[in-house]
Every structure is written in C-alpha cells, then in structure tokens.
XYZ file of C-alpha atoms in Angstrom:
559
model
C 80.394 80.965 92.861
C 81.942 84.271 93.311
C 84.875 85.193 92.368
C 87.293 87.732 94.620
C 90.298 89.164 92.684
C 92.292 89.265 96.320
C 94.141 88.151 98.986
C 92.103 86.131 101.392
C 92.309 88.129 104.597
C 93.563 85.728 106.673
C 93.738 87.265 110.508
C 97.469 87.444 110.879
C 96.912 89.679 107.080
C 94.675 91.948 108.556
C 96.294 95.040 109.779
C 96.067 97.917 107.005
C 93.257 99.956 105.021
C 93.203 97.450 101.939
C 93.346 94.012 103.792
C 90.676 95.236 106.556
C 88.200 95.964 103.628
C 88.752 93.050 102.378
C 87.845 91.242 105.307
C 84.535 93.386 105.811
C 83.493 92.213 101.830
C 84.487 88.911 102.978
C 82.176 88.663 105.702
C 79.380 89.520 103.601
C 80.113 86.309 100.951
C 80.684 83.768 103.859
C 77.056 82.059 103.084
C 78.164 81.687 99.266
C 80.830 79.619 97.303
C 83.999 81.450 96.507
C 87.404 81.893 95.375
C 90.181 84.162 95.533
C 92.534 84.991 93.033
C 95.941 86.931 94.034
C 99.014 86.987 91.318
C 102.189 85.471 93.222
C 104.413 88.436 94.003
C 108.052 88.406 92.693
C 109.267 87.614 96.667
C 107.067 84.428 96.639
C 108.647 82.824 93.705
C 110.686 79.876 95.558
C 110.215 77.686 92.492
C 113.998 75.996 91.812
C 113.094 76.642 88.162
C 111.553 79.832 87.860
C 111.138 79.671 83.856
C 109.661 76.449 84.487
C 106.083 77.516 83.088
C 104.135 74.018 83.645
C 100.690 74.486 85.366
C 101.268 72.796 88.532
C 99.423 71.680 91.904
C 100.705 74.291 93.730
C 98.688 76.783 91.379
C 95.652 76.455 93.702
C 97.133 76.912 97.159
C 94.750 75.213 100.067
C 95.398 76.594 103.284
C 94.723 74.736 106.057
C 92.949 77.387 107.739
C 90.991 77.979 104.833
C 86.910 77.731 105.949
C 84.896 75.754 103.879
C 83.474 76.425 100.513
C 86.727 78.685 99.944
C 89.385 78.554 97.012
C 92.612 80.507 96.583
C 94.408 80.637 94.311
C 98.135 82.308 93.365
C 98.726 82.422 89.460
C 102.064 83.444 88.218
C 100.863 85.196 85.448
C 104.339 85.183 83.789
C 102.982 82.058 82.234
C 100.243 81.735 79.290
C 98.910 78.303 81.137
C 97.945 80.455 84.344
C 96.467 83.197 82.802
C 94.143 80.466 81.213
C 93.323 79.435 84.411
C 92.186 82.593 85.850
C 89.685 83.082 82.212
C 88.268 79.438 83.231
C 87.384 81.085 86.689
C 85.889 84.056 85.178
C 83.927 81.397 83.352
C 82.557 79.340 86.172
C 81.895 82.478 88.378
C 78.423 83.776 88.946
C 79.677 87.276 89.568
C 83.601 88.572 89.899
C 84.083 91.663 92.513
C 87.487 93.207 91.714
C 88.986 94.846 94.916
C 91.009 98.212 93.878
C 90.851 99.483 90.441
C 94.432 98.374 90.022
C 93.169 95.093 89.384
C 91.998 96.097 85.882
C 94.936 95.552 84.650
C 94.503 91.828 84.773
C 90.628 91.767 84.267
C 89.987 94.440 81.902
C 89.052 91.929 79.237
C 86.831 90.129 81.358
C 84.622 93.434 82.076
C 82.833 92.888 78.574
C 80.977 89.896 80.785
C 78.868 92.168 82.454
C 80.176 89.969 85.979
C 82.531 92.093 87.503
C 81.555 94.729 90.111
C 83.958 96.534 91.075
C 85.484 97.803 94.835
C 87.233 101.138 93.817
C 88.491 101.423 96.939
C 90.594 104.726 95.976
C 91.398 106.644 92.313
C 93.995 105.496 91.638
C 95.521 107.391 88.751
C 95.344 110.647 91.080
C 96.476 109.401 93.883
C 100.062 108.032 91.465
C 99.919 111.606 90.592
C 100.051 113.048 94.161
C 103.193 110.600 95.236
C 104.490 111.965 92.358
C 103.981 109.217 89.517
C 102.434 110.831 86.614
C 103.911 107.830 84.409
C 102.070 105.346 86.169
C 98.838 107.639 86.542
C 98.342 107.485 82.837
C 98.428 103.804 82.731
C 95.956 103.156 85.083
C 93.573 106.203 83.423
C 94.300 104.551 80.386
C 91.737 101.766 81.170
C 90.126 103.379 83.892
C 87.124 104.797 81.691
C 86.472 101.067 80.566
C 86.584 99.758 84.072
C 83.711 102.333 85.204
C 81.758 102.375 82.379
C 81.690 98.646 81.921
C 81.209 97.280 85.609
C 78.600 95.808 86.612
C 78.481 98.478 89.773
C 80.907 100.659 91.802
C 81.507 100.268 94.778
C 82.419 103.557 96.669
C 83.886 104.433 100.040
C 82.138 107.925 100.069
C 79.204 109.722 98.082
C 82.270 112.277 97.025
C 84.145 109.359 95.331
C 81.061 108.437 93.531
C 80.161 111.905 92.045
C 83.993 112.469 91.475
C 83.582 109.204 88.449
C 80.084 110.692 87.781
C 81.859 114.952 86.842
C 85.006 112.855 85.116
C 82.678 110.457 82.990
C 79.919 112.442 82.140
C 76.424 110.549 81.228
C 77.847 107.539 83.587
C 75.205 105.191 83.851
C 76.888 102.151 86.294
C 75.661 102.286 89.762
C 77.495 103.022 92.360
C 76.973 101.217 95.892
C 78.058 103.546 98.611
C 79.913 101.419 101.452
C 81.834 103.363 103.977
C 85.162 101.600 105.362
C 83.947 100.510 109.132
C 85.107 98.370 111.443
C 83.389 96.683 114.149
C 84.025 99.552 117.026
C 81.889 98.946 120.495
C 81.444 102.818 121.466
C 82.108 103.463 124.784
C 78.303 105.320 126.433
C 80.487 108.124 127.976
C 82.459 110.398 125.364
C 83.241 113.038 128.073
C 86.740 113.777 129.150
C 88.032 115.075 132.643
C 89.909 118.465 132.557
C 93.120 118.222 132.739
C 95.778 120.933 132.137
C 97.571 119.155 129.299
C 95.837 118.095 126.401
C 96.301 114.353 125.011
C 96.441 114.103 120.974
C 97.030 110.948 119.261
C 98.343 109.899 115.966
C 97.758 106.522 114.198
C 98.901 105.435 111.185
C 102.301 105.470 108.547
C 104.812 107.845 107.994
C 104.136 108.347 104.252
C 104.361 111.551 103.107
C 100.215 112.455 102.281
C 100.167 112.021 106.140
C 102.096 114.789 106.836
C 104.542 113.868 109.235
C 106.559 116.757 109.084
C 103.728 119.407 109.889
C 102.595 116.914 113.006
C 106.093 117.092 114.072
C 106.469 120.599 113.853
C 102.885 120.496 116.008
C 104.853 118.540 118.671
C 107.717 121.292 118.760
C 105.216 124.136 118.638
C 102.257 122.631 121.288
C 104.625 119.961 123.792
C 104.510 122.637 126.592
C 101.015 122.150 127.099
C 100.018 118.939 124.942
C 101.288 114.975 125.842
C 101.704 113.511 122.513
C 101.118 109.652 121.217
C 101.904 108.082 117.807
C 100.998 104.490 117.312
C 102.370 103.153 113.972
C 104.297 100.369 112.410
C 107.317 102.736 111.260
C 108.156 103.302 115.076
C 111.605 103.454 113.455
C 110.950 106.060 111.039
C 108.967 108.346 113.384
C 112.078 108.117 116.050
C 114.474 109.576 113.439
C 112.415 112.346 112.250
C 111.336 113.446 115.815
C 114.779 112.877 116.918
C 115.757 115.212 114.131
C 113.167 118.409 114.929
C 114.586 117.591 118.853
C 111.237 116.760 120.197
C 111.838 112.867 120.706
C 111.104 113.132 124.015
C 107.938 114.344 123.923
C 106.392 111.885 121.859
C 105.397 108.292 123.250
C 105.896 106.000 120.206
C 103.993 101.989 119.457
C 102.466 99.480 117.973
C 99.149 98.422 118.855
C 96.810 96.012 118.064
C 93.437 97.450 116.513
C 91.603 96.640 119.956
C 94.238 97.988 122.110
C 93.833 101.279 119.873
C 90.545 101.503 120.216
C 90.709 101.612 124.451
C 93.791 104.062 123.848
C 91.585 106.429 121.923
C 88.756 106.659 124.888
C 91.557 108.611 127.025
C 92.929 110.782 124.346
C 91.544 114.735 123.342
C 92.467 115.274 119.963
C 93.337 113.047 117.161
C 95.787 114.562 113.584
C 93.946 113.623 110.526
C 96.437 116.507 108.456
C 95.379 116.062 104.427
C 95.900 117.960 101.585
C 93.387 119.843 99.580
C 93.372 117.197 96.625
C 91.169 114.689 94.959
C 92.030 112.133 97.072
C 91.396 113.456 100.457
C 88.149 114.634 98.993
C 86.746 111.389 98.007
C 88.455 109.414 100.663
C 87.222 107.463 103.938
C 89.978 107.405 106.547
C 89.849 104.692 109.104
C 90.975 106.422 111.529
C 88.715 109.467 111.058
C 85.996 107.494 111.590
C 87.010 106.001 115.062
C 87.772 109.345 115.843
C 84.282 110.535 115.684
C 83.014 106.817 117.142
C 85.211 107.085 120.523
C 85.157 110.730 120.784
C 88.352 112.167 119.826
C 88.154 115.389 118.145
C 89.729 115.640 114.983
C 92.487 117.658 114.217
C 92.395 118.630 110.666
C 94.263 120.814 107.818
C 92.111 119.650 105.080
C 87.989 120.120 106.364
C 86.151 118.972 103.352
C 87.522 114.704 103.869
C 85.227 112.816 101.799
C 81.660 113.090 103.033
C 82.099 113.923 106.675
C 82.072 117.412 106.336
C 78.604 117.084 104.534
C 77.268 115.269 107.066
C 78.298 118.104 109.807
C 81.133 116.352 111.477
C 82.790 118.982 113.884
C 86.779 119.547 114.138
C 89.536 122.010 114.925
C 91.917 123.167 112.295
C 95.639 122.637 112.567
C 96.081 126.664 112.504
C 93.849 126.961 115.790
C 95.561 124.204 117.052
C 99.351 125.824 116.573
C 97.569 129.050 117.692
C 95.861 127.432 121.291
C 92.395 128.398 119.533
C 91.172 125.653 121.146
C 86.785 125.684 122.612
C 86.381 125.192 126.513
C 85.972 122.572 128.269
C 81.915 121.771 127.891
C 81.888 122.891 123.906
C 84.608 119.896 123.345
C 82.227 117.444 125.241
C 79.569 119.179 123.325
C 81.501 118.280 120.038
C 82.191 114.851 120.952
C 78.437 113.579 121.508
C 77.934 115.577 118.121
C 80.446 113.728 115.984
C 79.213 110.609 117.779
C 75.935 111.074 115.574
C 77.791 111.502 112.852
C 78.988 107.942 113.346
C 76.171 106.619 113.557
C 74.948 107.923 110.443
C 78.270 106.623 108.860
C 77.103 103.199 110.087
C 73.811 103.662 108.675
C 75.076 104.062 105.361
C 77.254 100.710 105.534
C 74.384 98.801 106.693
C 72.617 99.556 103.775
C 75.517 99.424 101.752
C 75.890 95.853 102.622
C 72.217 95.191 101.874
C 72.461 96.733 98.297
C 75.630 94.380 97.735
C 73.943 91.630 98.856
C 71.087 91.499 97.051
C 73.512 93.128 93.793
C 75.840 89.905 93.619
C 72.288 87.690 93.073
C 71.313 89.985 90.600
C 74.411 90.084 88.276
C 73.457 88.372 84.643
C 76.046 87.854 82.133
C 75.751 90.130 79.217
C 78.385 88.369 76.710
C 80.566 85.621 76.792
C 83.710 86.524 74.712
C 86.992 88.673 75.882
C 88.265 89.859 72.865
C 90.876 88.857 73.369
C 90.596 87.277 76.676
C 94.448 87.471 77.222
C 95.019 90.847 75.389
C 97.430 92.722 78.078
C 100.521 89.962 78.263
C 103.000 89.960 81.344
C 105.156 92.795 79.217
C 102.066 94.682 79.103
C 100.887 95.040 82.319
C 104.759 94.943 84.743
C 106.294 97.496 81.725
C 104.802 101.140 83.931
C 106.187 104.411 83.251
C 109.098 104.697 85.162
C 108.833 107.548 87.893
C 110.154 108.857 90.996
C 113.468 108.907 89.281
C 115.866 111.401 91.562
C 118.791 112.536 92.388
C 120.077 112.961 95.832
C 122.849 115.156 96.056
C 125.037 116.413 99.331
C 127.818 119.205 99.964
C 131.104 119.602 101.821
C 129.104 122.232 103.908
C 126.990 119.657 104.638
C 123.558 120.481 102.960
C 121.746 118.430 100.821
C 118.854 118.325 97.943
C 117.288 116.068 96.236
C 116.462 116.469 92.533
C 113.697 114.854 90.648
C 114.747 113.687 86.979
C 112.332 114.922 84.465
C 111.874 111.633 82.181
C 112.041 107.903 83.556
C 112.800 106.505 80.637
C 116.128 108.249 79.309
C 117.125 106.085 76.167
C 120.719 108.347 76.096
C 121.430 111.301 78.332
C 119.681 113.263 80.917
C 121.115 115.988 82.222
C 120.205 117.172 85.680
C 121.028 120.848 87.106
C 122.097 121.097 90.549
C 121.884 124.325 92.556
C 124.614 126.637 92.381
C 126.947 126.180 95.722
C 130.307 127.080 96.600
C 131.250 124.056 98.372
C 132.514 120.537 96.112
C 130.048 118.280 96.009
C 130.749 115.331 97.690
C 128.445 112.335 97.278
C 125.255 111.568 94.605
C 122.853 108.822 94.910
C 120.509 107.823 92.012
C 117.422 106.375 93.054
C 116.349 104.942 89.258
C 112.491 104.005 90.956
C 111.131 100.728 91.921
C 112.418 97.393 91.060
C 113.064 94.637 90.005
C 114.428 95.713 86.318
C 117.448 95.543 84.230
C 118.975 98.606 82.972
C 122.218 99.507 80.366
C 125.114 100.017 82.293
C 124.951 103.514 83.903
C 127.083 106.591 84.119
C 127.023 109.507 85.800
C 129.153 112.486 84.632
C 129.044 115.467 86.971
C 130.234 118.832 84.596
C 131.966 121.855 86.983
C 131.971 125.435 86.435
C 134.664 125.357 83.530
C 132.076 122.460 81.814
C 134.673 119.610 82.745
C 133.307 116.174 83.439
C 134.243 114.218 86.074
C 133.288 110.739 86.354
C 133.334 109.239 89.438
C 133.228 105.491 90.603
C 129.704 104.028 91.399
C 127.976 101.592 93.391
C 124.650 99.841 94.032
C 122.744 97.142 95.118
C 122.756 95.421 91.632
C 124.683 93.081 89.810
C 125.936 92.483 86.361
C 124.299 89.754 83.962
C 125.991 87.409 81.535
C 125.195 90.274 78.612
C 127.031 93.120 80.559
C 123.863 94.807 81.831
C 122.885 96.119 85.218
C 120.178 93.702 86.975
C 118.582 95.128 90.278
C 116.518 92.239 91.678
C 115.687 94.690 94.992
C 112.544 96.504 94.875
C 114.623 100.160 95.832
C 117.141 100.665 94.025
C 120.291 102.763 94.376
C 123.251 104.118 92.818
C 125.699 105.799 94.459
C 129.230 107.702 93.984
C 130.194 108.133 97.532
C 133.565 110.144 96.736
C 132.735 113.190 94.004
C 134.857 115.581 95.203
C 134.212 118.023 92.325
C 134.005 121.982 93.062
C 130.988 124.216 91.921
C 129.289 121.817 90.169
C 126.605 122.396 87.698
C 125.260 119.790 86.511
C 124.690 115.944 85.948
C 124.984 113.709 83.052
C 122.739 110.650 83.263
C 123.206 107.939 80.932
C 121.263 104.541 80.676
C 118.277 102.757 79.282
C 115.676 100.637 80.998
C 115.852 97.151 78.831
C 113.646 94.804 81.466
C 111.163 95.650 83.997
C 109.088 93.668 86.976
C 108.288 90.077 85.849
C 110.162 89.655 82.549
C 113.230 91.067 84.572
C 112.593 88.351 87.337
C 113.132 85.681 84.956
C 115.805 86.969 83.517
C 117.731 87.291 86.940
C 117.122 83.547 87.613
C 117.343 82.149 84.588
C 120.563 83.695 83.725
C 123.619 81.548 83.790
C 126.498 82.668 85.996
C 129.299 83.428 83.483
C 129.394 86.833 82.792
C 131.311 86.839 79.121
C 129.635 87.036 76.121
C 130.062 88.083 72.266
C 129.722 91.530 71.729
C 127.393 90.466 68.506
C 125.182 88.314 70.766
C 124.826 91.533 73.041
C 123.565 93.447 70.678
C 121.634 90.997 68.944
C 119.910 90.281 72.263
C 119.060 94.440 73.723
C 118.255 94.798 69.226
C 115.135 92.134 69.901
C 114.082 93.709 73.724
C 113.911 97.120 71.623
C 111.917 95.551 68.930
C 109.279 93.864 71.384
C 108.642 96.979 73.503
C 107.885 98.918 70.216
C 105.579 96.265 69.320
C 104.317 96.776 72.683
C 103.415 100.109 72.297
C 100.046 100.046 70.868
C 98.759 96.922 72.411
C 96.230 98.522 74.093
C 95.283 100.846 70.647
C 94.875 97.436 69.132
C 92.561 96.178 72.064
C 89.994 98.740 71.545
C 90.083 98.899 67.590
C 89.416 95.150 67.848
C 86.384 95.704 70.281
C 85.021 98.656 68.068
C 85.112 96.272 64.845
C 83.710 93.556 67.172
C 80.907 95.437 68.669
C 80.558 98.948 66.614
C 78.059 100.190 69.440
C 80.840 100.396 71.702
C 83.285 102.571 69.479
C-alpha cells in the first residue's frame, strides 16, 4: 500500500499548480493500493462538539466517487487518537510519498523509516521569505535538513531545484528524481502565426504579488496602442480594480477558463508574461504556464531569463525591457523561435517520461530501514499551528489622501511596539492593523498614535473579532483586521502597539467553540488561565531541541 500525504485530486479539485501535480503522481499509483491522508482544515470542522476528541467513523471519509483500491482519510490532528491513526498508516504502508515539504511538519518523525519519498514541489522556507515571512521560513528550515537528508528520494520539478538542496546540504547523498510539472497538452502541428499589425499577449494565472501584476499592468499602459491584451485568471475581480486603477481597463479582455479552453486560446496568441524575480525560487521553479508556452508556441515574455532549467536547455524569449521598448524580431525570426521552443518541449517531456519511470520502479524498491519514531508523536498540535507570526502591518492613510503601509518589525510583541510613520503635514485620518493570518486569540489591543508634541491619542477600534468569556480578543477569520476609522490626529509620528498573541490556529479553534457565551469572569481566573498558556508555550520552546537530543542518544551515528 502506498501512502499519499494529500488531497485526493478529485476533478472538480483540480485547477491550480499543487492539486494538478497531484493528479499527475496519482496517475502513476492507479495500478497499486493506496491511501490519502489530508488534516481537516479549520473551515471543515462541522462537528456540533468540536472538543469532542473520540475517534469516529467519519475519520476515514469514503467518497462515493472514490475508484477502487483508494482510501482517504481526514484526521483532525487536534486529537492524540487521530494522530495514532495516521502512525498505524505509516505502519501498514509499503512506501509514504509526502507531497510539498510542508508536510514535514506532520511526518518528520516518520522519516527515520526510510519509507517516505518526498515531492518537494517548491523550497519552501525561501519562498516564506520572499512573501515576506521570515518567521515562518525558519520553521520550516528548521526541519528541512532532516527531511532531505533522511528521505528516501527527492523528487524535483527542475535539475536547478535539485542542485539548489545539493550547494545548501553539502555531501547530500538522497537521490533526487527529476519530474517536470506537465500536463497532458495535444500540440497543435502548425506553431506559425499570421501577421497582423497588433500583437496578441496573454496572461494566465493569480494576481499574487511574485507575478508581478503591477509591471504587466504598466506593460498594458505602455504597449495597448499596438498590442490586444488577455488575462485569464480566477481573481477577475482583483485584476479589474488594479487595471481600472492604472486607467487601462479597457484594454484588457479579462476570464476564466477551463484548462482546455486555455490551451485553444493560447494557439492564437503572440506573446505570453512569465515576469519573475531574480530569486531562488524562480530559479529552481517549473511554471505551468511556461511550459505551455513553449508547447503551443507562444513566446515568452520574461524579466527573469534564467527560470529553472529552461534557459539551460536553450529555450528562446524576449525580455520585458525589449518588450516596453518595441525591440521586438520580425515576423519569420518569431516563427523561427516558436518551432525552436517547441523542441524544447519536447525535451521537457522527455525528462517526465523518464521521471515517471524512475518513480515507478523507486516506490517497489523502498525497504524500511527502522521501525521506531522517536517519538512517533513528538511535534503536538501546539507545535506544529504555533508559526512565527509575520506579515504584521500597518496601513495608514492621510487627509490629503495618500496612503502607506508599514510593516511591524516583530510578530510577536509581548508589550509595546512602536511603529514610525512618515513625516506629513496633513492629520492622519484612519489606521488598519492587519495582525497576520488567523484564526488566533490575542490580549486585548491598543493602539496609541503619539503627535508632534509626543501626545497620545487613542482612538476607538474595530475588527472582525470578538471577545471571549476571559476578556480576550478571538479572531476566528483567517484575515484579520483592526481598524480606527476616525484618528483625526495632526503630524503624527508614531504608533504604539500593544498586545500579545495567547492562542494560535488549532488550539485557538477550540477555544472559539468551546467557549461558553457569558463573557464575565474573575479577574484571578483570568490570570490564572493567560499564567498557564505562558507556561506551556515556554515549555514549547525547545520541543524540537529535545527531538533531536533524543535521536542523537538513540542513534549516536546520527548526531
């Protein structure tokens, strides 16, 4: 039996990066026993009694379009009886294959087995760092070293990711399997284009900020007179309102498509943005869309050259400065180009057929090297849901109408923060605090904004959370906000944050549910209550110390 640590990529699932490889693993398995294993997420949790921690028939959940010889299952792994479960599967299983190194956290101590191969799919402690997490990076490189050095193999998107573990792990001895993210794309035979006097460029994909939206918007103000523009994404919404900003909405055609209907839009379109950074993660990754680029001849637009391994393996482009410049080759070089980067494909799909040979004929290989976990439940629910805090900001806006947004230097401020703001003229008029991703329970919060003559005003909040029977601030919504829409105070300087993060992700879930309505309680049994939460997230602390002392003592070759 294998085991998948997953969701099962049911069709109506697969739509983005993540669930479509999934699905391509998935078809390799579908001759073989297996089950899936996918922690319930905090939105799934209909239970009437959420602290009810019984391990229950709807544990395994049996779809009914489930094919046969397939098991999924959704742990809550709140709950001790759960997380057994998921060890007895680890047991059973021939071979485990992880999808995403941020499954670690919940298989780390099964890695000692020798079983689990592991699906990188990204690195993930620099890509936290590039959306500005450096909190959360550190967690997951704080057991990303085990993860690599202790799977059975890697399983890598690009050669680049590969030798990117191989320079940050030196003497790295786990093999890597090198499968490139493709879908099942029937090339059209002809890749040429008719001229035509304006130039078609597409877009596909999210809004999110390593996308660069706002330099392909500013391409769509700069190149509209002679360019017809397409952007087919799920965040039509968000698109609208920042071309609607810039003034170029109406030269943009925005959708939705479904994969195949993308795939007959592309063979009628030029050019295609693929705008990354220079950073680790464009340089080990495998974008989807690059590759159907190359496949149904669009020519990519890029600001970043060196994307994983397709500049190694000669792909050709045009650079987003030539672009904004008209640099652009006649009409016969860009057909030339096109049949060019259609070889390029098809040494991409080389490299994934023998990719899914190698991890074929890998998951019959796999032999257990040890049986114990020590511990096998080492990382509990407070463990692995209590992340660094990050992406803590301020947003701040003017009587003259500008704005800013400031980032707050530590997520975790146990008594004050305080926050400059740029020196304006105008009274500042409304601050939001964005205290990062939820759910979690927080200390009541403050904000004190000090003026000029360093007087503090304190101005009324609000925010989507509500107030427990202890006094505290619960926000059950993932994004949470706190606002004081009416500041009014002139030239000010700075602001005076003031709160503590007591609860975070799971553990806060159950205490939002299991909380009884009243609101009143003794101020002894208050402080009582946040005197123990403080006393179990310093024991906390050096869990994971403890873990790998415990495995050095246990096995001295590993230390």
């Amino acid at each position: 039996m294998i085991l998948i640590y997953g969701y099962y990529p049911f069709p109506v699932t697969v739509r983005g990066g993540w669930m479509r490889r999934i699905a391509a693993v998935e078809a390799l398995f579908k001759d073989r026993p297996r089950a899936y294993v996918f922690p319930v997420a905090l939105h799934e949790r209909t239970d009437a009694d959420p602290l009810d921690y019984r391990l229950r028939e709807q544990f395994s959940v049996h779809f009914d379009n489930l094919p046969d010889g397939v098991r999924f299952y959704r742990p809550d792994l709140r709950f001790t009886a759960h997380q057994r479960k998921l060890a007895a599967l680890v047991e059973q299983a021939d071979v485990i294959y992880a999808h995403t190194s941020h499954s670690a956290q919940h298989l780390l101590p099964f890695y000692r087995t020798g079983k689990v191969i592991t699906d990188v799919h990204g690195i993930a402690p620099e890509e936290e760092r590039m959306q500005g997490s450096p909190g959360r990076a550190r967690f997951y490189e704080s057991f990303e070293e085990t993860m690599v050095r202790e799977s059975a193999a890697l399983v890598t998107v690009t050669e680049a990711m590969a030798d990117h573990f191989r320079r940050k792990y030196p003497g790295l001895t786990t093999p890597c399997v090198h499968l490139p993210i493709l879908d099942e794309i029937s090339p059209p035979a002809k890749l040429e284009r008719p001229s035509r006097a304006r130039h078609r460029v597409i877009y596909a994909g999210g809004i999110q900020r390593w996308q660069n939206p706002d330099l392909m918007a500013e391409a769509v103000a700069r190149t509209g007179d002679w360019c017809e523009f397409t952007f087919c994404t799920p965040q039509v919404a968000e698109f609208d309102a920042l071309f609607t900003r810039v003034g170029v909405r109406d030269r943009v055609r925005l959708s939705c498509e479904e994969p195949g209907d993308l795939c007959r839009l592309y063979e009628d379109q030029d050019f295609g943005f693929v705008l990354r950074d220079d950073d680790p993660v464009n340089r080990v990754s495998c974008p989807t869309k690059l590759v159907e680029y190359l496949a149904l001849g669009v020519i990519p637009i890029v600001k970043l050259a060196e994307i994983g391994d397709f500049a190694t393996l000669g792909y050709r482009y045009v650079t987003i400065d030539d672009f904004l410049a008209g640099r652009l080759p006649d009409h016969a070089t860009l057909d030339e180009m096109r049949r060019h980067n259609r070889g390029v494909y098809e040494r991409v799909r080389a490299a994934h057929a023998r990719g899914c040979e190698q991890l074929r004929s890998l998951t019959t290989q796999v032999k257990a090297k040890r049986t114990d976990h020590v511990p096998a439940l080492f990382l509990t629910s407070f463990d692995r849901c209590n992340l660094p805090r990050d992406a803590v900001r301020l947003d701040a806006r003017w009587s003259d109408g500008q704005e800013a947004t400031i980032p707050v230097e530590e997520a975790l401020p146990t008594d004050c923060r305080v926050v400059a703001l740029p020196e304006k003229p105008a009274t500042l008029v409304h601050l939001r605090l964005s205290p990062g991703l939820g759910p979690f329970v927080t200390s009541p919060i403050t904000l004190r904004v000090v003026d000029e003559h360093g007087t503090e005003h304190v101005p009324a909040l609000r925010g989507n959370h509500v107030v427990d029977r202890f006094g505290n601030w619960v926000f059950p919504e993932q994004n949470a906000w706190v606002e004081a829409a009416s500041c009014n105070v002139p030239r000010a300087r700075e602001v005076r944050l003031s709160y503590e993060f007591l609860l975070e992700a799971n553990e806060a879930w159950i205490a939002i549910q299991g909380a009884p309505r009243e609101r009143a309680v003794a101020d002894a049994r208050q402080r009582a209550w946040r005197a123990n939460l403080k006393n179990l997230a310093r024991s906390m602390a050096g869990k994971l110390g403890a873990w790998t002392r415990r495995q050095a003592r246990v096995d001295p070759a590993r230390s």
